[in-house]
Amino acid sequence: MFDLNSVPFTDQDRNDNHCVSPEVQHMKGSEGEHGIKRKLHSLVQDSDTTNEQDDDGKRDPKRTFDPRDTPTLVQERSTSFQSNDICDECRRLSLHVLIKEVQDADIYFAQKRYAAPWERVEDGTCLRAGVGFRYRRQQSTCPLCRALVASRITPEKTPGADGVEIQDDGDEIQVKLYNTRIFMSKGAECHAVRLILVPHGSSSVHWKVLHNHTSDHGSLALFDNSTKPKLFRPQLISPKFDPDLVGSWLTYCTRYHRRLCRSELVPVRGVQVIDCTTLQIEKYNTSTPYVSLSYVWGKSNDACGPVETVGGRKTLPQLLPTVIKDSIEVTKALGFQYLWIDKFCIDQDAADLKHDQIQQMDAIYANSQVTIIGAAGQDESYGLPGVGDRHRSHQFVAKLNGATAIWSPSDPHRAISKSHWSTRGWTFQEALLSRRRLVFTEEQMYFQCNTMNCFESNYCALDELHVKDRSKTLESVRTGTFGQHRHQTHGKLIRDKESMNQTFGRYLSNVENYTSRNLRFDEDSLNAFQGIIKQFSQERHAFNHVCGLAYLSNCIKCKPGCSKKLNFFAHALSWMHREGTKARRRNLFPSWTWAGWEGHVRYEFDGGTDADFRNQLHNLRFRTSAGESLALHDVSENRNHAILEVTGTAISLAPDAYRGPKPDARRGPGKVGPWRILKHGARLSWSNSDQTDAELAEMFKDSLRWQFLFIGGTVLRSFVMVLESCENGRTWRRAGMFEAHAHHNSIHRQEGTRISTFEIV
């Protein structure tokens, strides 16, 4: 068994910084790691390529692993082309001499002459060479030609310096510094350059265009072989799953990330796991480490037979989806015996047991040593690229007179966000609740624990990413893709230093990301988010919820009558559907919560330490179907059908409230929208149907059917809920939200307002 908590670290390990570049070195160390290496060969090769024995045939347990033991592994990484495989025209580009030229600061200032065909772009940010139309000829057999063709940025994305479309005079190659700021905001130097093919006459490609293109499609990188690898330099990717590499990531995490990643096991009830050696489903023993799996289910169970009972024991069926078979192999290769898979470890036909397991989803994933994520393909039939028969995408590499040209694949953050796995609702919390995640994309593996994130295609010297004691990464390092939001893109992972508002903002960000995904069944709207809700109820600044809307539950410093709880809940009420979202009602939940709708929502929050949203509702209670009236803190979590009783400021819209689209109708402080709430410009987020703003303006003139309730706001924005009268004439349902550019104190003091009470279902 590969015990993550007991693998020793040698001095050599520390000197090597655990840069487990498969091309450069493998981690040295314990006998357990030898076991991983042996399992690698049984997994990815038809026969062993390594002889880990002494001359007498006995294995030496003290022997350290030497990367020379597996020369074929490096050779198999990708198709490697030497200089003599490159065509004459590509050789004449003399690419190998450009690296130092582009790194030279003089390129930005001096009018230096460069060897033909290279010249300095006018703004001094890169070199370029005109190449005509030759790289549009797909029939070229030169591998470098094919790589340059793949790097081409299309004309519509590369306007000329004057902003107009440029004439098609062929293409040019631009050579720019490889931008490591994608991964680290400061401090990382990478002695590599990026080659891109753009229309001839283009100005230097804007960094945003270049970033988006290379993040989505990858790019061709060039580096000098004589220099020591720098942090985030592109490197070769193994064509096969490499458990040594994953083992080094896991070991580093368990060794040093004790504060953020080695949480105590959470007690669980009735959890079952799969024994990967017998394929039997067994009761979970809390002392036994296990791996979990997150994947996309198929449209039916046709790809999987029923659970069988052999000798009184439940056993996996012989017919298994590819992703499950591959995950079993990965689990064993990493030295673990047990695997948790929802399809088999939760009885899908026992409603009570299933509900109980859903309520424990946070603990199930948090207790897992690592969660395998199948982010490639459309569903469970695709498998994990590099493990079984599913091959990884081809990676180009060529040696060029002391330099290496290599294809650096798409940014794994972008690849994961664009995967089908990322569109499914259940997978969101599966990743977020895990303390370690191992993601398989089409091209490579990506690892993220609660402290660091790293991946195969770039040289990741782990010590260089961390503070001195290795307990956390530097604040300049990009945060992982799971849990990242627009106010936290780098570092700052110690949550016990968060303010209440920052914790609340993290919750709102999770709601935003979760609602961008799809669910097969409407009743899962809160089920698939339940683990995250429970996690926030246990944090230092704990938040409870009513139907998914959060409010502060343990305000330690609050005095009687403190308004913070209502401020947070009013803020949670102010959700809006994003522009262009096709919203649809989920009638199992109230209309006033995002859980009652299908569709991507957004919140306005600044991510600061201090909460600035102020509740403007005069009274807020919940009425049950039995007629019981409850305060916010008295509502139990299972009352999904509670009626929201609110008393507040109702606003009358003027007949000319809609002014039509205006050039200045943009979002942001000081920008006015096409609507007018009292005297303030506003924008409407509409959830109910497909009407245009002009049609809605006519509808809103019916004051018996439509009412507008002021919720609250900040110093810059105020929020007004649009209510539609229900058929019974007594209750109301939420239909949309106005976002007015006004201070929260400036709304209820104006003419055209009155105090009213509404029952919102």
PDB file of N, CA and C in Angstrom, residues 204-233:
ATOM      1  N   SER A 204       1.555  43.888 -33.450  1.00  0.00           N
ATOM      2  CA  SER A 204       1.811  42.838 -32.468  1.00  0.00           C
ATOM      3  C   SER A 204       0.486  42.400 -31.844  1.00  0.00           C
ATOM      4  N   VAL A 205       0.253  41.097 -31.819  1.00  0.00           N
ATOM      5  CA  VAL A 205      -1.025  40.581 -31.345  1.00  0.00           C
ATOM      6  C   VAL A 205      -1.249  40.996 -29.895  1.00  0.00           C
ATOM      7  N   HIS A 206      -2.418  41.562 -29.630  1.00  0.00           N
ATOM      8  CA  HIS A 206      -2.739  42.007 -28.281  1.00  0.00           C
ATOM      9  C   HIS A 206      -2.679  40.829 -27.324  1.00  0.00           C
ATOM     10  N   TRP A 207      -2.225  41.094 -26.104  1.00  0.00           N
ATOM     11  CA  TRP A 207      -1.996  39.995 -25.160  1.00  0.00           C
ATOM     12  C   TRP A 207      -3.280  39.257 -24.826  1.00  0.00           C
ATOM     13  N   LYS A 208      -4.430  39.948 -24.827  1.00  0.00           N
ATOM     14  CA  LYS A 208      -5.686  39.261 -24.525  1.00  0.00           C
ATOM     15  C   LYS A 208      -6.066  38.295 -25.638  1.00  0.00           C
ATOM     16  N   VAL A 209      -5.873  38.735 -26.886  1.00  0.00           N
ATOM     17  CA  VAL A 209      -6.157  37.859 -28.022  1.00  0.00           C
ATOM     18  C   VAL A 209      -5.244  36.652 -27.980  1.00  0.00           C
ATOM     19  N   LEU A 210      -3.957  36.909 -27.731  1.00  0.00           N
ATOM     20  CA  LEU A 210      -2.986  35.816 -27.676  1.00  0.00           C
ATOM     21  C   LEU A 210      -3.305  34.872 -26.521  1.00  0.00           C
ATOM     22  N   HIS A 211      -3.635  35.434 -25.372  1.00  0.00           N
ATOM     23  CA  HIS A 211      -3.945  34.598 -24.207  1.00  0.00           C
ATOM     24  C   HIS A 211      -5.148  33.705 -24.480  1.00  0.00           C
ATOM     25  N   ASN A 212      -6.214  34.280 -25.037  1.00  0.00           N
ATOM     26  CA  ASN A 212      -7.417  33.490 -25.295  1.00  0.00           C
ATOM     27  C   ASN A 212      -7.161  32.408 -26.331  1.00  0.00           C
ATOM     28  N   HIS A 213      -6.412  32.754 -27.371  1.00  0.00           N
ATOM     29  CA  HIS A 213      -6.146  31.772 -28.429  1.00  0.00           C
ATOM     30  C   HIS A 213      -5.286  30.626 -27.914  1.00  0.00           C
ATOM     31  N   THR A 214      -4.205  30.956 -27.238  1.00  0.00           N
ATOM     32  CA  THR A 214      -3.306  29.902 -26.768  1.00  0.00           C
ATOM     33  C   THR A 214      -3.930  29.101 -25.629  1.00  0.00           C
ATOM     34  N   SER A 215      -4.752  29.748 -24.810  1.00  0.00           N
ATOM     35  CA  SER A 215      -5.419  29.013 -23.734  1.00  0.00           C
ATOM     36  C   SER A 215      -6.388  27.992 -24.293  1.00  0.00           C
ATOM     37  N   ASP A 216      -7.049  28.350 -25.394  1.00  0.00           N
ATOM     38  CA  ASP A 216      -8.031  27.447 -25.996  1.00  0.00           C
ATOM     39  C   ASP A 216      -7.402  26.388 -26.882  1.00  0.00           C
ATOM     40  N   HIS A 217      -6.365  26.769 -27.621  1.00  0.00           N
ATOM     41  CA  HIS A 217      -5.852  25.887 -28.672  1.00  0.00           C
ATOM     42  C   HIS A 217      -4.420  25.415 -28.453  1.00  0.00           C
ATOM     43  N   GLY A 218      -3.689  26.033 -27.547  1.00  0.00           N
ATOM     44  CA  GLY A 218      -2.282  25.711 -27.388  1.00  0.00           C
ATOM     45  C   GLY A 218      -1.413  26.603 -28.251  1.00  0.00           C
ATOM     46  N   SER A 219      -0.093  26.392 -28.178  1.00  0.00           N
ATOM     47  CA  SER A 219       0.823  27.232 -28.945  1.00  0.00           C
ATOM     48  C   SER A 219       2.139  26.503 -29.147  1.00  0.00           C
ATOM     49  N   LEU A 220       2.950  27.035 -30.050  1.00  0.00           N
ATOM     50  CA  LEU A 220       4.272  26.483 -30.335  1.00  0.00           C
ATOM     51  C   LEU A 220       5.302  27.280 -29.543  1.00  0.00           C
ATOM     52  N   ALA A 221       6.048  26.594 -28.692  1.00  0.00           N
ATOM     53  CA  ALA A 221       7.051  27.245 -27.847  1.00  0.00           C
ATOM     54  C   ALA A 221       8.443  26.814 -28.276  1.00  0.00           C
ATOM     55  N   LEU A 222       9.420  27.680 -28.012  1.00  0.00           N
ATOM     56  CA  LEU A 222      10.811  27.431 -28.394  1.00  0.00           C
ATOM     57  C   LEU A 222      11.698  27.795 -27.213  1.00  0.00           C
ATOM     58  N   PHE A 223      12.614  26.891 -26.836  1.00  0.00           N
ATOM     59  CA  PHE A 223      13.521  27.196 -25.737  1.00  0.00           C
ATOM     60  C   PHE A 223      14.900  26.622 -26.014  1.00  0.00           C
ATOM     61  N   ASP A 224      15.892  27.207 -25.330  1.00  0.00           N
ATOM     62  CA  ASP A 224      17.296  26.834 -25.484  1.00  0.00           C
ATOM     63  C   ASP A 224      17.588  25.604 -24.629  1.00  0.00           C
ATOM     64  N   ASN A 225      18.159  24.575 -25.245  1.00  0.00           N
ATOM     65  CA  ASN A 225      18.452  23.340 -24.513  1.00  0.00           C
ATOM     66  C   ASN A 225      19.575  23.503 -23.494  1.00  0.00           C
ATOM     67  N   SER A 226      20.409  24.522 -23.664  1.00  0.00           N
ATOM     68  CA  SER A 226      21.588  24.657 -22.805  1.00  0.00           C
ATOM     69  C   SER A 226      21.265  25.265 -21.449  1.00  0.00           C
ATOM     70  N   THR A 227      20.088  25.833 -21.281  1.00  0.00           N
ATOM     71  CA  THR A 227      19.737  26.482 -20.020  1.00  0.00           C
ATOM     72  C   THR A 227      18.947  25.538 -19.124  1.00  0.00           C
ATOM     73  N   LYS A 228      19.095  25.737 -17.824  1.00  0.00           N
ATOM     74  CA  LYS A 228      18.336  24.941 -16.861  1.00  0.00           C
ATOM     75  C   LYS A 228      16.862  25.299 -16.973  1.00  0.00           C
ATOM     76  N   PRO A 229      15.981  24.298 -16.894  1.00  0.00           N
ATOM     77  CA  PRO A 229      14.549  24.593 -17.017  1.00  0.00           C
ATOM     78  C   PRO A 229      14.095  25.626 -15.997  1.00  0.00           C
ATOM     79  N   LYS A 230      13.307  26.570 -16.470  1.00  0.00           N
ATOM     80  CA  LYS A 230      12.732  27.586 -15.599  1.00  0.00           C
ATOM     81  C   LYS A 230      11.280  27.228 -15.303  1.00  0.00           C
ATOM     82  N   LEU A 231      10.764  27.807 -14.235  1.00  0.00           N
ATOM     83  CA  LEU A 231       9.406  27.543 -13.803  1.00  0.00           C
ATOM     84  C   LEU A 231       8.410  27.817 -14.930  1.00  0.00           C
ATOM     85  N   PHE A 232       7.525  26.864 -15.171  1.00  0.00           N
ATOM     86  CA  PHE A 232       6.445  26.929 -16.155  1.00  0.00           C
ATOM     87  C   PHE A 232       6.920  26.812 -17.595  1.00  0.00           C
ATOM     88  N   ARG A 233       8.192  26.404 -17.802  1.00  0.00           N
ATOM     89  CA  ARG A 233       8.627  26.183 -19.175  1.00  0.00           C
ATOM     90  C   ARG A 233       7.870  24.992 -19.752  1.00  0.00           C
TER      91      ARG A 233
END
